[in-house]
Tab-separated table of C-alpha atoms in Angstrom:
chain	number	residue	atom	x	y	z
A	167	UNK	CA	17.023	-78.601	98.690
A	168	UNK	CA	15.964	-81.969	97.793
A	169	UNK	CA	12.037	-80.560	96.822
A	170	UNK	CA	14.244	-77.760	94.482
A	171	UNK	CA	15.544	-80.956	93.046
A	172	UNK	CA	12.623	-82.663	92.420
A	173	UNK	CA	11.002	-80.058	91.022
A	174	UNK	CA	13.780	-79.479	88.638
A	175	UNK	CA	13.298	-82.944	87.487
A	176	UNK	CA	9.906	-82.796	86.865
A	177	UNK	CA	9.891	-79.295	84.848
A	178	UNK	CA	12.688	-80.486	82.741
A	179	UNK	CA	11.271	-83.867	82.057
A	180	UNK	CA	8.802	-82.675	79.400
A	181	UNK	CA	7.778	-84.078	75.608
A	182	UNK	CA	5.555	-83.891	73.300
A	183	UNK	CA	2.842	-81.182	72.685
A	184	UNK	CA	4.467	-78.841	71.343
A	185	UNK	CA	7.710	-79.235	73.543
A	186	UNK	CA	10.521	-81.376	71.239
A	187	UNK	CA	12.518	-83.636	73.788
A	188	UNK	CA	14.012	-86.795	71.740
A	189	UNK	CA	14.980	-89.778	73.513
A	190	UNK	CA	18.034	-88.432	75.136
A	191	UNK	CA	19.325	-84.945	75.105
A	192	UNK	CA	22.834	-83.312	77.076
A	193	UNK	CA	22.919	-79.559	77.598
A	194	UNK	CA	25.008	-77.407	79.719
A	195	UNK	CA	22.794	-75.678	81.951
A	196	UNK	CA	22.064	-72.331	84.399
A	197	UNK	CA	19.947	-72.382	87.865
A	198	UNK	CA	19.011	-69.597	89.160
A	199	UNK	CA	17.604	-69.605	92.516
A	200	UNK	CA	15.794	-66.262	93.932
A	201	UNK	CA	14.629	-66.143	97.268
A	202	UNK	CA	11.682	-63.368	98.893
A	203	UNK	CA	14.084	-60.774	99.515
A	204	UNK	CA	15.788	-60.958	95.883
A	205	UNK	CA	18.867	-62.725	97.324
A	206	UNK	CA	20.124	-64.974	94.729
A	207	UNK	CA	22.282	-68.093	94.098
A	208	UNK	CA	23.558	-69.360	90.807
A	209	UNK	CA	24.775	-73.133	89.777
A	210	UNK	CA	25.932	-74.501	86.693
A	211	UNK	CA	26.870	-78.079	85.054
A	212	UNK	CA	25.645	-80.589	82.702
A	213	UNK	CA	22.270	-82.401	82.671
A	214	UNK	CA	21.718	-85.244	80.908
A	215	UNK	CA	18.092	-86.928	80.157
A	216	UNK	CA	17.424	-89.771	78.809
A	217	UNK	CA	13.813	-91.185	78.105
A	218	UNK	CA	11.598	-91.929	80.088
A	219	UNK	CA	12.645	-90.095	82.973
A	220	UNK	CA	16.061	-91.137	84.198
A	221	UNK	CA	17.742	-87.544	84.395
A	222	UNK	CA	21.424	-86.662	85.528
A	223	UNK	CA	22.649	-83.183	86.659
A	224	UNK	CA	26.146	-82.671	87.615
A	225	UNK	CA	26.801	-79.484	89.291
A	226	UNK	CA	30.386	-77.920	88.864
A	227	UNK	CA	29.685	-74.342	90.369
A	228	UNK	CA	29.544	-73.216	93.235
A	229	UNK	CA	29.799	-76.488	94.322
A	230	UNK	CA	30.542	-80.125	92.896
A	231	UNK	CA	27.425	-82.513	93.144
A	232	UNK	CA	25.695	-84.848	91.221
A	233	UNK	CA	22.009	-85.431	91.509
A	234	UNK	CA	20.312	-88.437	89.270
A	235	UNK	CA	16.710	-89.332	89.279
A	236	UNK	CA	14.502	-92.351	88.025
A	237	UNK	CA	11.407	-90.381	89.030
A	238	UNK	CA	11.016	-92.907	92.210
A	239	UNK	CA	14.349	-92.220	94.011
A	240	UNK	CA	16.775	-89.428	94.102
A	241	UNK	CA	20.191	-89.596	94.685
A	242	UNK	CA	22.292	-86.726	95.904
A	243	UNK	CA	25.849	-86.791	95.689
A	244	UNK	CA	27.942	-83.989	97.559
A	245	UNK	CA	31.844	-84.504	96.919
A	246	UNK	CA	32.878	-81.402	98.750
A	247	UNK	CA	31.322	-83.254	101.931
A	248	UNK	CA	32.148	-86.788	100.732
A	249	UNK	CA	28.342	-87.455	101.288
A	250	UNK	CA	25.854	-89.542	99.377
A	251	UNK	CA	21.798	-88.842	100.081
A	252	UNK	CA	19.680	-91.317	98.625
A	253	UNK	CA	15.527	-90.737	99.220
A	254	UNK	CA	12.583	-92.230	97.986
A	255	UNK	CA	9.779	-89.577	96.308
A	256	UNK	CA	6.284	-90.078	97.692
A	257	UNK	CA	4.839	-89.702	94.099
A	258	UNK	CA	6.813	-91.001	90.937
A	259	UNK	CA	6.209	-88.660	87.599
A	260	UNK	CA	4.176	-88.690	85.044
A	261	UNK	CA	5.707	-86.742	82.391
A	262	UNK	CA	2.340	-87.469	80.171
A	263	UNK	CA	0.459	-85.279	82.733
A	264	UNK	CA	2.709	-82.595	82.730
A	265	UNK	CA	2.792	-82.183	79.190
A	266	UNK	CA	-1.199	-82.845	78.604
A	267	UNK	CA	-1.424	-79.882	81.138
A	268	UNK	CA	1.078	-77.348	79.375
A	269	UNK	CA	-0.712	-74.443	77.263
A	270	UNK	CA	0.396	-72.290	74.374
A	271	UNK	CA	0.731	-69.095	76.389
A	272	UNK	CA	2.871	-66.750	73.677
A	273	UNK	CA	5.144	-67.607	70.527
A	274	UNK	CA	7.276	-70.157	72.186
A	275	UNK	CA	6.071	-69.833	75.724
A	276	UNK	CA	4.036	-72.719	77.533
A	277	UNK	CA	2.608	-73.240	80.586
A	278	UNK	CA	1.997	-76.525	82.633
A	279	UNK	CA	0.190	-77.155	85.636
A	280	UNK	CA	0.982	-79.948	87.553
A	281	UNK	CA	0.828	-80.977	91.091
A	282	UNK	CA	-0.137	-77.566	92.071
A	283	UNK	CA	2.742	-75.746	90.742
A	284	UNK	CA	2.580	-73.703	87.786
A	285	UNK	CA	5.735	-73.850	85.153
A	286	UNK	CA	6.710	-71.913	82.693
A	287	UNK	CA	9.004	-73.453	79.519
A	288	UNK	CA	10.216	-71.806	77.026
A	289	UNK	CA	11.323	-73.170	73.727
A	290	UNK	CA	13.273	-72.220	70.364
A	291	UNK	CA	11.233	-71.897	67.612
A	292	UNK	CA	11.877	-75.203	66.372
A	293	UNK	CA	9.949	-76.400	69.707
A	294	UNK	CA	13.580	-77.301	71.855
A	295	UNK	CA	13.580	-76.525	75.694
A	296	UNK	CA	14.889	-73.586	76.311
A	297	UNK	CA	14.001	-72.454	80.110
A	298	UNK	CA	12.094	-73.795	82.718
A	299	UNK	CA	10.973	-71.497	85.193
A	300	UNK	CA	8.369	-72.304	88.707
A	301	UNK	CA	8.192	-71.082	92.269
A	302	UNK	CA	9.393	-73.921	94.917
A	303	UNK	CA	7.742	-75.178	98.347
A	304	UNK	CA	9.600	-72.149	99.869
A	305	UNK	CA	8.557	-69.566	97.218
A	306	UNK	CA	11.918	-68.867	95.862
A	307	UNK	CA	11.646	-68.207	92.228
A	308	UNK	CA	13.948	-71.037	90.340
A	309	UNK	CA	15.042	-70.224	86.662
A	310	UNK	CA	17.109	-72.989	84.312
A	311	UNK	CA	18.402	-71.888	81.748
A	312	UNK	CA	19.990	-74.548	78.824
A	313	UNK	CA	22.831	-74.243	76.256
A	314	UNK	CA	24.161	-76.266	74.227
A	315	UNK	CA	21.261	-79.065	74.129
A	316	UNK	CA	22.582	-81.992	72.081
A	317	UNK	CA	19.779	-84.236	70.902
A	318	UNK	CA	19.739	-87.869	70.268
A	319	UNK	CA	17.629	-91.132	69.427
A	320	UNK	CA	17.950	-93.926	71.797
A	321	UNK	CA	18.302	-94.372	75.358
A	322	UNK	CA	21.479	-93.374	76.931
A	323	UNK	CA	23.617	-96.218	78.416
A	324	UNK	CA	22.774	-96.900	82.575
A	325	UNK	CA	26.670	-95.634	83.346
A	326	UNK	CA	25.615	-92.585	81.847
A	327	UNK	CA	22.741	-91.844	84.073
A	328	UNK	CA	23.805	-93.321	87.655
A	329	UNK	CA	25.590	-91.164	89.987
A	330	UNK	CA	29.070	-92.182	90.875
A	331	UNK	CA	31.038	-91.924	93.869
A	332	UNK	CA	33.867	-93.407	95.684
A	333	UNK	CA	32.860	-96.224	98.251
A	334	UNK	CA	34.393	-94.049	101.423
A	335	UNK	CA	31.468	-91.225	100.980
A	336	UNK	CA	29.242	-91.114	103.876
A	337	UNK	CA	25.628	-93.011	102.991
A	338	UNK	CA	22.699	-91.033	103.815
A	339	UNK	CA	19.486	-92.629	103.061
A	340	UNK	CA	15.847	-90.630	103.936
């Protein structure tokens, strides 16, 4: 789970090139999950980005979870088990990288190499992020779809961006 995660983080994290991300955007948003034998799981929430990396994605269905991201650390917070999961990524992002690798593939399709996974973004045809699709560590095919995207110039505030939880939660750290 936490690599899915990750990964998310990294494919949505994406500017310039072609790909219109302003310094902060909210959507509501879709994951689709696909594993080998076309069993499938679906989430949805709100995700909130804010440049230069610091993303938020709060989870309401099927579960309620929070999962916020610097690009260095990840924290994971479960409030159906009262848990909090905080981890340390081996490699930070670099969001320049991604986006220097992503190619025009079709009217409003890209692709982007990076760290040996291959994603797919789609955009509107005023260049906003659309979808971000990629195959995980464990081959399951993971699709995120966003609605709603609300754009917007300057950072959003810390409080924003940091997961919160009440002080009783179990601490996990990895």
């Amino acid at each position: 789970m936490r690599s899915v995660l990750i990964s998310i983080t990294a494919a949505v994290s994406l500017y310039g090139s072609g790909i219109t991300l302003p310094d902060h955007f909210k959507a509501d948003f879709m994951q689709k999950i696909t594993n080998a034998r076309k069993k499938a799981i679906s989430y949805s929430g709100k995700v909130y980005f804010s440049s230069p990396g610091l993303m938020k994605w709060m989870y309401v269905k099927p579960t309620k979870k929070e999962v916020c991201t610097d690009g260095k650390a990840l924290t994971v917070v479960d409030h159906d088990l009262e848990q909090v999961s905080t981890y340390r990524m081996a490699e930070g992002f670099n969001l320049k990288e991604i986006i220097d690798s992503a190619k025009v593939h079709s009217k409003n399709i890209y692709v982007a190499q990076y760290r040996g996974k291959s994603y797919t973004i789609q955009t509107d045809n005023r260049g906003r992020l659309q979808s971000v699709a990629y195959y995980d560590e464990l081959d399951n095919k993971v699709q995120i779809v966003f609605k709603n995207i609300h754009y917007g110039k300057g950072a959003l505030g810390m409080q924003n961006m940091i997961c919160s939880y009440p002080k009783d939660y179990d601490e996990i750290r990895g």
